[in-house]
mmCIF file of C-alpha atoms and ligand atoms in Angstrom:
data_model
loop_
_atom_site.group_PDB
_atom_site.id
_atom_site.type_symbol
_atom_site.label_atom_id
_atom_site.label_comp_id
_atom_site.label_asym_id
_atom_site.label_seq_id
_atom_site.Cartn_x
_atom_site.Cartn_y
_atom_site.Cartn_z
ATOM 1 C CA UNK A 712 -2.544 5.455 20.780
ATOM 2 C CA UNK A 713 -3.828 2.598 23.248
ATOM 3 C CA UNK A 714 -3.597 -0.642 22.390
ATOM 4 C CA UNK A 715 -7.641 -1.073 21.954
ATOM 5 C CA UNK A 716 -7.427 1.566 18.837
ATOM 6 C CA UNK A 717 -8.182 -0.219 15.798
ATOM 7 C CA UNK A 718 -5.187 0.758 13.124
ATOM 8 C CA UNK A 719 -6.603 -0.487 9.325
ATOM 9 C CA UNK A 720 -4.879 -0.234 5.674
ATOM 10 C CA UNK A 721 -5.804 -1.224 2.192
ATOM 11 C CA UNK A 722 -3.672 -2.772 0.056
ATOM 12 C CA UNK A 723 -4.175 -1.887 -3.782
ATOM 13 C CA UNK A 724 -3.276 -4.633 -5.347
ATOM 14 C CA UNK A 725 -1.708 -3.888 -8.676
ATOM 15 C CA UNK A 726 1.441 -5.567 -9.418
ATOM 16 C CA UNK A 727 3.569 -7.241 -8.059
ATOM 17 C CA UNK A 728 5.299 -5.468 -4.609
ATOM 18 C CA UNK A 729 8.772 -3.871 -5.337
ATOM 19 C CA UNK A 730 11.447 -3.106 -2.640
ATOM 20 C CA UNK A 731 9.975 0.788 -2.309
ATOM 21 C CA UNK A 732 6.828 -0.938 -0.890
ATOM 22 C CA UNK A 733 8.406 -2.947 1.812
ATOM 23 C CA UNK A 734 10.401 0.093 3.103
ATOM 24 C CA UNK A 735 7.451 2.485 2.614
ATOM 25 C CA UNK A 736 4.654 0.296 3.356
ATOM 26 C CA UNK A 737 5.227 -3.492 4.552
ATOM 27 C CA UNK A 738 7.753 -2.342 7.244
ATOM 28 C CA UNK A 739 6.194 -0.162 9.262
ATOM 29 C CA UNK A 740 3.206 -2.414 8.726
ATOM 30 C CA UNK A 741 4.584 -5.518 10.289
ATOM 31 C CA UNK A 742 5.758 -2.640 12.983
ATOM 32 C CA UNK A 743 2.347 -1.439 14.007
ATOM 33 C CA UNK A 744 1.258 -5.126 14.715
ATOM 34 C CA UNK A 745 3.444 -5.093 17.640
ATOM 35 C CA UNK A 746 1.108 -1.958 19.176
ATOM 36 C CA UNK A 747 -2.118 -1.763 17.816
ATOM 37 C CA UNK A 748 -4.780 -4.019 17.364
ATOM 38 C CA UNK A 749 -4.121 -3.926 13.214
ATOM 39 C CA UNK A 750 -6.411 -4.911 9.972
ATOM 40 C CA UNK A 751 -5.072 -4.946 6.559
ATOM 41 C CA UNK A 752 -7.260 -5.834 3.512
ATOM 42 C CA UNK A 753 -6.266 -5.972 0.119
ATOM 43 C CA UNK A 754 -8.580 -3.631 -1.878
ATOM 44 C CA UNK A 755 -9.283 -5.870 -4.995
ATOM 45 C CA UNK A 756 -12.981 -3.766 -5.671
ATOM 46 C CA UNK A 757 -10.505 -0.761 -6.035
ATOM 47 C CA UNK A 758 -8.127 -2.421 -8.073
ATOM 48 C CA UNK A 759 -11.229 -3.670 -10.567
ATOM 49 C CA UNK A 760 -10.940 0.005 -11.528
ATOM 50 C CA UNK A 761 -7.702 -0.251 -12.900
ATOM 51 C CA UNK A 762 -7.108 -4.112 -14.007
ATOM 52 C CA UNK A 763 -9.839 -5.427 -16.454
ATOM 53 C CA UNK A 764 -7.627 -8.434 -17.207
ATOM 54 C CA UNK A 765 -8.956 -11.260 -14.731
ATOM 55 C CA UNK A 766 -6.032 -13.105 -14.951
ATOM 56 C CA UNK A 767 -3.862 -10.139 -13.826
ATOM 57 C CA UNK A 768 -6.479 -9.386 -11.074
ATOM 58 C CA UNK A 769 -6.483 -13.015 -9.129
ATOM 59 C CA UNK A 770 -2.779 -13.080 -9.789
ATOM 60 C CA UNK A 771 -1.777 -9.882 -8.222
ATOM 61 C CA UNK A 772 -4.271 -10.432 -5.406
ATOM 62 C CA UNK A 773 -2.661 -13.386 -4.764
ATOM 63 C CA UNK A 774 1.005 -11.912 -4.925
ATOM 64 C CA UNK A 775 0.513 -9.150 -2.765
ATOM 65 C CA UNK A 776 -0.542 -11.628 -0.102
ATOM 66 C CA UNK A 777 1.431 -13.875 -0.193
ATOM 67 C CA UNK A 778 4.345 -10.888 -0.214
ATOM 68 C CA UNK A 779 2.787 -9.409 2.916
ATOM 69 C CA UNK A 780 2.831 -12.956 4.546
ATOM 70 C CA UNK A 781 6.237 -13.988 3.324
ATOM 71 C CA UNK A 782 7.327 -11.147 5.313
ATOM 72 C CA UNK A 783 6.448 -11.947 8.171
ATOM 73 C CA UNK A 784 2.837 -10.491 8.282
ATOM 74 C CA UNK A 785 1.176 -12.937 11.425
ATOM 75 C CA UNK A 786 -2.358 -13.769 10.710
ATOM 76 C CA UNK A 787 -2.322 -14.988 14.085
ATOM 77 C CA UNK A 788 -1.525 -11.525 15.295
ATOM 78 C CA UNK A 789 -3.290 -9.514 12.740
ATOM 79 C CA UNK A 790 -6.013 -9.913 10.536
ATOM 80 C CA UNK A 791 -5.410 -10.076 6.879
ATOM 81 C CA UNK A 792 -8.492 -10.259 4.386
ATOM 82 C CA UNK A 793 -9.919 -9.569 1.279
ATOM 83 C CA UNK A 794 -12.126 -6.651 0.516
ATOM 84 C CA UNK A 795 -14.356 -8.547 -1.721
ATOM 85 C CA UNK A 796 -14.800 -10.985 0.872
ATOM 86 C CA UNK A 797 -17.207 -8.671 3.011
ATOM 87 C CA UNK A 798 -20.033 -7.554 1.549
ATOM 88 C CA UNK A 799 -21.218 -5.519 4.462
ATOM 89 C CA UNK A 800 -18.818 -3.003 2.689
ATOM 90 C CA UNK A 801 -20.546 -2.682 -0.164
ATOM 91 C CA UNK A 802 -23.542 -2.596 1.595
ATOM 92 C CA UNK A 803 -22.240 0.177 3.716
ATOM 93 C CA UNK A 804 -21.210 1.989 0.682
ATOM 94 C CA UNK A 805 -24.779 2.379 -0.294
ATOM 95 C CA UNK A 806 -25.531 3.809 2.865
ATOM 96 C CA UNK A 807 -23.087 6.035 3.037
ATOM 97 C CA UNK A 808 -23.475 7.309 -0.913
ATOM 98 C CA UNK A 809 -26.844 8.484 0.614
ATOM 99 C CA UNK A 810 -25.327 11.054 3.161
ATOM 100 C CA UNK A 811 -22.570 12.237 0.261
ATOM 101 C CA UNK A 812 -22.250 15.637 -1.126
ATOM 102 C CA UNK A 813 -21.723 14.796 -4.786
ATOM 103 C CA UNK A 814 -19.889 18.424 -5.024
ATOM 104 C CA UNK A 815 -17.401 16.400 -2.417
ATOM 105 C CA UNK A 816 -16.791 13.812 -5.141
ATOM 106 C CA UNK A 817 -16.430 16.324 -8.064
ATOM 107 C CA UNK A 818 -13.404 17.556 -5.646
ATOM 108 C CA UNK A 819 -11.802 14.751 -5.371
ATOM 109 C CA UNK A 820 -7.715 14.915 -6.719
ATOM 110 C CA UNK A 821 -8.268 11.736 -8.828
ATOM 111 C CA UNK A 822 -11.364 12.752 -10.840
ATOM 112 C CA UNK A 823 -10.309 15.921 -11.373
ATOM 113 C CA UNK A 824 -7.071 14.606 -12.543
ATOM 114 C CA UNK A 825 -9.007 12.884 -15.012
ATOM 115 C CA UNK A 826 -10.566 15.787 -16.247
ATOM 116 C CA UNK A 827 -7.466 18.038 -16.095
ATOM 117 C CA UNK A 828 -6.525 15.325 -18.614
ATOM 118 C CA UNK A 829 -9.574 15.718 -21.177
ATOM 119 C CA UNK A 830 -9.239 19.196 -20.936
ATOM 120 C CA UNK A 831 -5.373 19.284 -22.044
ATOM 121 C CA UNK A 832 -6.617 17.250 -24.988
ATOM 122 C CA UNK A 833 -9.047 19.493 -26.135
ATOM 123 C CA UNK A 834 -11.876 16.735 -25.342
ATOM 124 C CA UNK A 835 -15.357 18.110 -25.717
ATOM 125 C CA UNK A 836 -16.455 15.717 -22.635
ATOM 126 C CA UNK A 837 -14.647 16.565 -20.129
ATOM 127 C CA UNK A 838 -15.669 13.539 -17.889
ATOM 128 C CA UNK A 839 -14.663 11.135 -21.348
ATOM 129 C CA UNK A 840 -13.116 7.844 -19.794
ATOM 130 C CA UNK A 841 -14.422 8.635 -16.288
ATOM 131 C CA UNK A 842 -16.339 5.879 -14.741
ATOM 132 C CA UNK A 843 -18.700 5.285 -11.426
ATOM 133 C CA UNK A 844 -15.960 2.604 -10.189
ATOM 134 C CA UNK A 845 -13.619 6.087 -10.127
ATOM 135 C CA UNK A 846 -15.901 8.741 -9.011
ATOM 136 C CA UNK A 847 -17.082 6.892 -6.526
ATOM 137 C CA UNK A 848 -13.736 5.207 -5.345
ATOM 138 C CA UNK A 849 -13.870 7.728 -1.908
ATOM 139 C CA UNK A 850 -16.562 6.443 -1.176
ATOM 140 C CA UNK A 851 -16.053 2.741 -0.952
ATOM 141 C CA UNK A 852 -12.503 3.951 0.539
ATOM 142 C CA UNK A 853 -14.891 5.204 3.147
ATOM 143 C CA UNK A 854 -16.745 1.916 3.629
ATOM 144 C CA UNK A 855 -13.573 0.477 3.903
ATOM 145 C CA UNK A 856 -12.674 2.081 6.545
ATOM 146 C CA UNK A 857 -16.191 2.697 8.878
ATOM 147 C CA UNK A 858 -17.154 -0.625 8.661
ATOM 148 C CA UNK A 859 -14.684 -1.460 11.121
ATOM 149 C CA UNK A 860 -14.944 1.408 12.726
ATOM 150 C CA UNK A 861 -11.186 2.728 12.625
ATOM 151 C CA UNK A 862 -9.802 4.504 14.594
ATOM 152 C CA UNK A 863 -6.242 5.653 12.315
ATOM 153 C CA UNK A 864 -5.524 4.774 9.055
ATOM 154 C CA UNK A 865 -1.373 4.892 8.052
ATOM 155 C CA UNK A 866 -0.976 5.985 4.515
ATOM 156 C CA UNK A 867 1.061 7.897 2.023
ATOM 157 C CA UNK A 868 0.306 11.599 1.762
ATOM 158 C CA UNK A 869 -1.422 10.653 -1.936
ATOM 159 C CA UNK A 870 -3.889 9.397 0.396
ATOM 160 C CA UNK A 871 -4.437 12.433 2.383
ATOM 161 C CA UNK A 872 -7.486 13.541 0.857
ATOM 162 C CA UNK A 873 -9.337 10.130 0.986
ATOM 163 C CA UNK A 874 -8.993 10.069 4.603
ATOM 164 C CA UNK A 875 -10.337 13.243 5.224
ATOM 165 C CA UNK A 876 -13.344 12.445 2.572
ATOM 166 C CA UNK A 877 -13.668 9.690 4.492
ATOM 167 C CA UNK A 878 -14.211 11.633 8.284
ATOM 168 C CA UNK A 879 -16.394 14.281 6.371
ATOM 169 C CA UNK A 880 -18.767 11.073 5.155
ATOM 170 C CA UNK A 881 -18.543 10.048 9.039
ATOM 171 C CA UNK A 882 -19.631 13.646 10.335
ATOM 172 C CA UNK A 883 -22.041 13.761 7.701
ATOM 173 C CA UNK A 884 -23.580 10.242 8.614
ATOM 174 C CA UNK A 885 -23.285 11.340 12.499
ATOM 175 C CA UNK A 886 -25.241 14.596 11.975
ATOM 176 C CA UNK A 887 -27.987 12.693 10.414
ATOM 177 C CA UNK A 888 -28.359 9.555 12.252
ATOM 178 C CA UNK A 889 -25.619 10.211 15.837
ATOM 179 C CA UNK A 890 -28.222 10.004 18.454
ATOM 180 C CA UNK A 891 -28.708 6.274 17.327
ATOM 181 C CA UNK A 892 -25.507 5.548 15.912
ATOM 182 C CA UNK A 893 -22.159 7.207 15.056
ATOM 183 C CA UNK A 894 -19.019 6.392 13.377
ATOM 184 C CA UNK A 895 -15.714 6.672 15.074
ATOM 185 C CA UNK A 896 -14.162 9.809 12.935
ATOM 186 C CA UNK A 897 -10.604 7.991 11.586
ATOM 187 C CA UNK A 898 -7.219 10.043 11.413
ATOM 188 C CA UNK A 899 -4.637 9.408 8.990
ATOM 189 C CA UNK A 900 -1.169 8.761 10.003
ATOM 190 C CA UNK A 901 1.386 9.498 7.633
ATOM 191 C CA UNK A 902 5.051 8.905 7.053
ATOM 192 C CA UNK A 903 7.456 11.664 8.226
ATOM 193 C CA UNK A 904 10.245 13.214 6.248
ATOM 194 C CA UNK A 905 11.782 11.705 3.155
ATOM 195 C CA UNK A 906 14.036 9.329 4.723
ATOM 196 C CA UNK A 907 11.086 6.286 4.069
ATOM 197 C CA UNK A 908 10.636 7.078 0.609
ATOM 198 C CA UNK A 909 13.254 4.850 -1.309
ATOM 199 C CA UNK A 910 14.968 5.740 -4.818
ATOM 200 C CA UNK A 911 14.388 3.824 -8.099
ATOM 201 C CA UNK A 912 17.513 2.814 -9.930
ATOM 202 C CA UNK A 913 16.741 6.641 -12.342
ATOM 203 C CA UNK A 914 17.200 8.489 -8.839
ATOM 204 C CA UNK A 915 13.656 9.196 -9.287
ATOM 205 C CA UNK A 916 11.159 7.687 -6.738
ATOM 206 C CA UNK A 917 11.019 4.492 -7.047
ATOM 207 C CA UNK A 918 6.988 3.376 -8.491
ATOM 208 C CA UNK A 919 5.758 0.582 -11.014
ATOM 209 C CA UNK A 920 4.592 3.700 -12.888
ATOM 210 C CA UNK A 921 8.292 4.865 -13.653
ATOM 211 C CA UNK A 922 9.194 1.596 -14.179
ATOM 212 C CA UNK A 923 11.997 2.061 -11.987
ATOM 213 C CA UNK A 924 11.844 -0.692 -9.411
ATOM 214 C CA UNK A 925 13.104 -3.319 -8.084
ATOM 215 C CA UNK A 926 10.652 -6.284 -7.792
ATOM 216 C CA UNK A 927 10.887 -7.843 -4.201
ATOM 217 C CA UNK A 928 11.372 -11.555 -5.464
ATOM 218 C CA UNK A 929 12.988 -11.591 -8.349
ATOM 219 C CA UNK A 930 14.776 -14.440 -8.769
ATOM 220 C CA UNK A 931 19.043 -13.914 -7.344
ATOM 221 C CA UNK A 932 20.456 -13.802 -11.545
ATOM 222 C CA UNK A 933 18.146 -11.667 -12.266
ATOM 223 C CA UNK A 934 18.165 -9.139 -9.033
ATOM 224 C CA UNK A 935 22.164 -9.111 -10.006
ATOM 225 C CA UNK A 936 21.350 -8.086 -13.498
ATOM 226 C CA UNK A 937 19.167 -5.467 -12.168
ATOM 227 C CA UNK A 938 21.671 -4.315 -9.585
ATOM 228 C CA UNK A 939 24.303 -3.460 -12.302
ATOM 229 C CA UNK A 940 21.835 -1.689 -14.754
ATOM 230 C CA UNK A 941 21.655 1.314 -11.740
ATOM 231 C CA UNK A 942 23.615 3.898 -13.822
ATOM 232 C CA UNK A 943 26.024 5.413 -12.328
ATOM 233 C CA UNK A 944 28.702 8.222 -13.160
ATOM 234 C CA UNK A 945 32.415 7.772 -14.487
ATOM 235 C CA UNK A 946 34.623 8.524 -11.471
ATOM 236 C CA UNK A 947 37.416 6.344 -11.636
ATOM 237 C CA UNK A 948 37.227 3.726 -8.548
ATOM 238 C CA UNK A 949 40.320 5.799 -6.723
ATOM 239 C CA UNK A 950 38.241 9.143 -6.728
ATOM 240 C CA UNK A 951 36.061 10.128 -3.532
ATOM 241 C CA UNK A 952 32.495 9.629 -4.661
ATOM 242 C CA UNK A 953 29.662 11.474 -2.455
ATOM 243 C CA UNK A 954 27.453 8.830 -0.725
ATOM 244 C CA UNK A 955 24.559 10.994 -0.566
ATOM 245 C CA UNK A 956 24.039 11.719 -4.235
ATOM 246 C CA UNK A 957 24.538 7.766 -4.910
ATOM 247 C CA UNK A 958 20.955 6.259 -5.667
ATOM 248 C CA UNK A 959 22.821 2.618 -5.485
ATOM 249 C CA UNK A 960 24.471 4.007 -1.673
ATOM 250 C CA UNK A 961 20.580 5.160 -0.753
ATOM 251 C CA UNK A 962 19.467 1.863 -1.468
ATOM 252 C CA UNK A 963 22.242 -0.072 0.226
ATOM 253 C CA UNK A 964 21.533 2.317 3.803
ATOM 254 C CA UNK A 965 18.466 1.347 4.050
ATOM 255 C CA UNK A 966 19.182 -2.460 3.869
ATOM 256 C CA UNK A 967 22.863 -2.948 5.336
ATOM 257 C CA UNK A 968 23.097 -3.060 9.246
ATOM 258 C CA UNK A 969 23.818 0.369 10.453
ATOM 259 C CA UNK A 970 27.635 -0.347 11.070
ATOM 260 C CA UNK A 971 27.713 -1.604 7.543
ATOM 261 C CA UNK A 972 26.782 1.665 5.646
ATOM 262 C CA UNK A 973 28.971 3.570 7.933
ATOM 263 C CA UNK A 974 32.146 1.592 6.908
ATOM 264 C CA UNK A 975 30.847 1.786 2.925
ATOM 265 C CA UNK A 976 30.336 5.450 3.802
ATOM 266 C CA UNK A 977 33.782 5.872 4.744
ATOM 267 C CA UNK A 978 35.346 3.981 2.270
ATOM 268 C CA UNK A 979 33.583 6.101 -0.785
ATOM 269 C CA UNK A 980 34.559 9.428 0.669
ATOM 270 C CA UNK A 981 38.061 8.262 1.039
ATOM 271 C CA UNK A 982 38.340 6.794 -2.672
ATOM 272 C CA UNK A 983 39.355 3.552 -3.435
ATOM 273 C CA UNK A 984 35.784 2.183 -4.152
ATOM 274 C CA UNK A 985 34.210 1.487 -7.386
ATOM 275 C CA UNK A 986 30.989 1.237 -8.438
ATOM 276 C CA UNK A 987 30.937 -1.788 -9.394
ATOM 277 C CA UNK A 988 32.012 -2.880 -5.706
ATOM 278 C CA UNK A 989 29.655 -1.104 -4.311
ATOM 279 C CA UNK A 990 27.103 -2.766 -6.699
ATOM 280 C CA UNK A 991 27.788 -6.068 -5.591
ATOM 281 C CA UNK A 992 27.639 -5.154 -2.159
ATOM 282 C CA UNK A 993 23.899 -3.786 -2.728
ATOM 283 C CA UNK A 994 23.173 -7.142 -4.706
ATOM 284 C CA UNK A 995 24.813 -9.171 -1.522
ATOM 285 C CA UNK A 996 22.468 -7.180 1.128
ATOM 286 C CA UNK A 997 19.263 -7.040 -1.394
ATOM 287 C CA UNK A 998 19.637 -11.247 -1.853
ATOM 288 C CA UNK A 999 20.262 -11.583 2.266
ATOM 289 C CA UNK A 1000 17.370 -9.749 3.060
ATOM 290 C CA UNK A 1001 14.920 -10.633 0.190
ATOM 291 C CA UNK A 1002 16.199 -14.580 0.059
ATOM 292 C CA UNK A 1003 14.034 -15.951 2.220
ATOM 293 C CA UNK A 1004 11.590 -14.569 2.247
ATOM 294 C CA UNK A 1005 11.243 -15.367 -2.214
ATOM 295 C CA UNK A 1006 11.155 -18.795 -0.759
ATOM 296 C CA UNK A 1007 8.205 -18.331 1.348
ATOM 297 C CA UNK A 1008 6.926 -16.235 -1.357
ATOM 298 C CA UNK A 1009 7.222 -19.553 -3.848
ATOM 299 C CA UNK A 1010 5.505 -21.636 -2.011
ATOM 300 C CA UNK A 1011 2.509 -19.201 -0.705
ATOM 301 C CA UNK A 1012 2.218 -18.494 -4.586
ATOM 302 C CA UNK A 1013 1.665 -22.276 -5.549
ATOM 303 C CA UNK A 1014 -1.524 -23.468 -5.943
ATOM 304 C CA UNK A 1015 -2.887 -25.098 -2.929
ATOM 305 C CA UNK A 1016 -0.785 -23.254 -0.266
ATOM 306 C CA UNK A 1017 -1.657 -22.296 3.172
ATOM 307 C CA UNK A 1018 -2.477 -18.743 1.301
ATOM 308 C CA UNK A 1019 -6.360 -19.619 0.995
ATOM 309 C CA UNK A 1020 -6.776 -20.587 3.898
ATOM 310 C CA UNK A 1021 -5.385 -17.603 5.897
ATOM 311 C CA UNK A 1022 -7.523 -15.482 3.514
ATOM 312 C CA UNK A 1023 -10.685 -17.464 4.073
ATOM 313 C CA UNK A 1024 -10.085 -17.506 8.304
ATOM 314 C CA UNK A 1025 -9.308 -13.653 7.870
ATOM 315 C CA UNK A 1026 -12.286 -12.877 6.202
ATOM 316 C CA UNK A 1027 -14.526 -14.825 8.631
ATOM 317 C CA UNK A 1028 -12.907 -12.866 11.254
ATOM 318 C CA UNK A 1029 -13.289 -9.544 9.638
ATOM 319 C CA UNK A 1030 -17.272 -10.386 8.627
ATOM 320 C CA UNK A 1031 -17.676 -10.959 12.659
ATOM 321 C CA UNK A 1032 -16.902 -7.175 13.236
ATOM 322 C CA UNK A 1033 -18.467 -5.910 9.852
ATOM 323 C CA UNK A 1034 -21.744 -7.583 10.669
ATOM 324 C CA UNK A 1035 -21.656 -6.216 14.063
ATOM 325 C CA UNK A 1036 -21.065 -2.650 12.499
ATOM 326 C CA UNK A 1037 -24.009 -3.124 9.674
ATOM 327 C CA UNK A 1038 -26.397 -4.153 12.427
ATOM 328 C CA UNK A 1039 -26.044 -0.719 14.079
ATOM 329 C CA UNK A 1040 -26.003 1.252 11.243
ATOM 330 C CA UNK A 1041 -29.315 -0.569 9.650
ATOM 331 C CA UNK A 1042 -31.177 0.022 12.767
ATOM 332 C CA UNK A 1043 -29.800 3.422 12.784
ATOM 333 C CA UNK A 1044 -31.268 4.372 9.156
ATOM 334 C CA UNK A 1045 -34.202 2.624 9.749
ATOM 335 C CA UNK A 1046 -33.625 -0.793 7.328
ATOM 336 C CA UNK A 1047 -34.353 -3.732 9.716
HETATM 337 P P1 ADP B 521 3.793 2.471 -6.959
HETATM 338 O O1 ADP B 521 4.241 3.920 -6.936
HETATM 339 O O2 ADP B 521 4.913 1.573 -7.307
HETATM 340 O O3 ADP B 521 2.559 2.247 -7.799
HETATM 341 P P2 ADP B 521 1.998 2.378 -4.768
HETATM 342 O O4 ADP B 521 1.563 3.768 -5.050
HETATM 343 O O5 ADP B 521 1.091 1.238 -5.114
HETATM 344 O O6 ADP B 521 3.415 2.135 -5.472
HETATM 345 O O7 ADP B 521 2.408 2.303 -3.243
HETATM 346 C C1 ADP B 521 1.986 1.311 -2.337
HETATM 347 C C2 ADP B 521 2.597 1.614 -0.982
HETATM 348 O O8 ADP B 521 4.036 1.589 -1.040
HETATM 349 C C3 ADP B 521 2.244 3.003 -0.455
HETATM 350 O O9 ADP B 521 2.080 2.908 0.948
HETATM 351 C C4 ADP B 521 3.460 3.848 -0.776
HETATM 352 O O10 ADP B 521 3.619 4.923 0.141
HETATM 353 C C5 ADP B 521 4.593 2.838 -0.643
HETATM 354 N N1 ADP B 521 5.676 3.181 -1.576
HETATM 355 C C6 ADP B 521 5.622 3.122 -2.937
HETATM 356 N N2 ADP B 521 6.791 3.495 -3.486
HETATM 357 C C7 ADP B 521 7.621 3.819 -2.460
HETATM 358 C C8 ADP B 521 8.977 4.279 -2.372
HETATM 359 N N3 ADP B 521 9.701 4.496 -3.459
HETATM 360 N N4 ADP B 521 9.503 4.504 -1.148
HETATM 361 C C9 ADP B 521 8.766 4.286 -0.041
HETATM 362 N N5 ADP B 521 7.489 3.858 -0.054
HETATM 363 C C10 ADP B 521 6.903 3.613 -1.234
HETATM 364 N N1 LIG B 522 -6.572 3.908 -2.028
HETATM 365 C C1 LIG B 522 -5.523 3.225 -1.305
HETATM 366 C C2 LIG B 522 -4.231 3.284 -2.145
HETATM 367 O O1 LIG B 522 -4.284 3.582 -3.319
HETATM 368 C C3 LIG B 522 -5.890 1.794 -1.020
HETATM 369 C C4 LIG B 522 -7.081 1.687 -0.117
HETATM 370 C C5 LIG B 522 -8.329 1.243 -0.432
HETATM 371 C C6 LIG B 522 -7.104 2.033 1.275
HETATM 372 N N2 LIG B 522 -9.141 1.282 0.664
HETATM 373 C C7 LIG B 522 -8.420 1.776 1.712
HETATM 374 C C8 LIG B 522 -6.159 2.544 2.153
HETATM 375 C C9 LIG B 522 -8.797 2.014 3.046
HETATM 376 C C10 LIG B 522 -6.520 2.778 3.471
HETATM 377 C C11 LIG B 522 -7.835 2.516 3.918
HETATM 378 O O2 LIG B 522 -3.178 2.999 -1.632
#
């Protein structure tokens, strides 16, 4: 990938970020900046879908940026915005709903989820609790993405689908209207293996939705409350313990230096560690790494911060490439 290609996420922004995000997703984030010429937006129309509380909405909007920012995201380097902020989106999303097979929306995992669901509960309507924000979510995914004309997207494999929705829209809008205009077609870019994805303290992933996580800022008493509720089996501390079936040892490797994890390693296979050692050790690298960066956190999150600010100069910078897009693709269709 040259440096020119344009490399875009969106950022749902429901809840507040856990540590599973910043391996999975803020990480290699801040990573790509150093390469590509990067965009991330935080998709608050997408979240509408799911958050009807408006309180919860502006809050979490506001906490996933200022997360993103307190770790190190450079908005001088990058451009950070909000969704709702361009309305050449939305406007694009109209286009493109025009040039959409609805049979390619009746595919898609998510409604069909939905109606998997109705179906299990013996609903008569199978499409009971389905709304236009979530049958049409591909679609402003699309916009999303073609209004700045990207050329890779990095996502989870959940997102697999939408990308690909999202290049048949583009072929579709190419076939009709190419010779005038055309849309780059994006490519998803995906993690690799399972070493990125990052356990809860159940073992299981970790997600919001298993309530499993650990929030990024929480504040140092309670991160070592958290730290000590990871259960854990009854070996006595002088037994050998298997660092590879330890969810609290999975979390520490991804956090400790690598010399660090070897020497815990070592000292777990040989016995003579406890748990509860090995606990406070997590807690120790968890509050090094996440320390800080709660304190830039705190003071992005109170009112009046530089936070608006960034947001407003992003989104004036992202409106100068989504107008530029909308011109072409309103003198392609013919709306001048
Ligand atoms: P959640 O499952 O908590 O709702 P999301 O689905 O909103 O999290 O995920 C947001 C981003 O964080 C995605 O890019 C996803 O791949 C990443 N992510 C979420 N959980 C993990 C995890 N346990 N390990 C690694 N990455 C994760
Ligand atoms: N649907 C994505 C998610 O749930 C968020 C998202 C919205 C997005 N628009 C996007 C991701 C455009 C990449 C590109 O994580």
């Amino acid at each position: 990938m040259a440096a020119t290609t344009t490399y875009l996420t969106g950022i749902q922004t429901s809840g507040e970020p856990h540590i599973g995000n910043y391996v999975g997703a803020i990480k290699p984030a801040l990573a790509a900046v150093e390469s590509h010429d990067t965009k991330y937006f935080l998709a608050d129309y997408h979240s509408l879908n799911a958050v009807k509380d408006p309180e919860k909405l502006r809050h979490d909007v506001r906490s996933v940026a200022a997360a993103w920012l307190a770790c190190g995201l450079d908005p001088a380097r990058t451009l950070i915005y909000r969704q709702s902020s361009i309305p050449e989106v939305f406007e694009l999303m109209v286009i493109l709903t025009n040039v959409t097979a609805k049979g390619l929306m009746n595919r898609s995992h998510a409604y069909k989820a939905a109606r998997d669901r109705n179906e299990a509960a013996g609903a008569s309507d199978l499409d009971g609790g389905v709304n236009m924000g979530l049958f049409n979510y591909p679609i402003l995914m699309a916009a999303d993405i073609l209004v700045m004309e990207t050329d890779y997207v990095p996502v989870g494999r959940d997102q697999q689908q939408h990308i690909e929705y999202t290049a048949d829209i583009a072929k579709a809008f190419n076939h009709h209207y190419g010779e005038h205009y055309a849309f780059p077609i994006p490519q998803g870019v995906y993690p690799e293996g399972e070493s990125s994805v990052l356990p809860g303290i159940d073992g299981r992933k970790m997600s919001k939705s298993y309530d499993n996580h650990i929030p990024m800022f929480l504040p140092e008493n309670r991160l070592k409350k958290l730290v000590r509720r990871i259960p854990t089996d009854s070996t006595p501390v002088e037994a050998p313990k298997d660092p590879d079936t330890s969810s609290v040892f999975q979390l520490l490797r991804q956090f400790a230096s690598e010399d660090q994890a070897a020497a815990t390693r070592k000292r777990l296979e040989a016995g003579g560690m406890g748990w509860g050692e090995l606990k406070n050790e997590l807690f120790e690298v968890l509050n090094a790494t996440f320390g800080p960066m709660r304190e830039r956190y705190t003071e992005l999150m109170e009112p009046g911060s530089a936070l608006d600010g960034i947001l407003a100069e992003g989104a004036e910078r992202a409106r100068e490439r989504s107008r530029a897009t909308l011109a072409k693709v309103r003198a392609a269709v013919g709306i001048d």
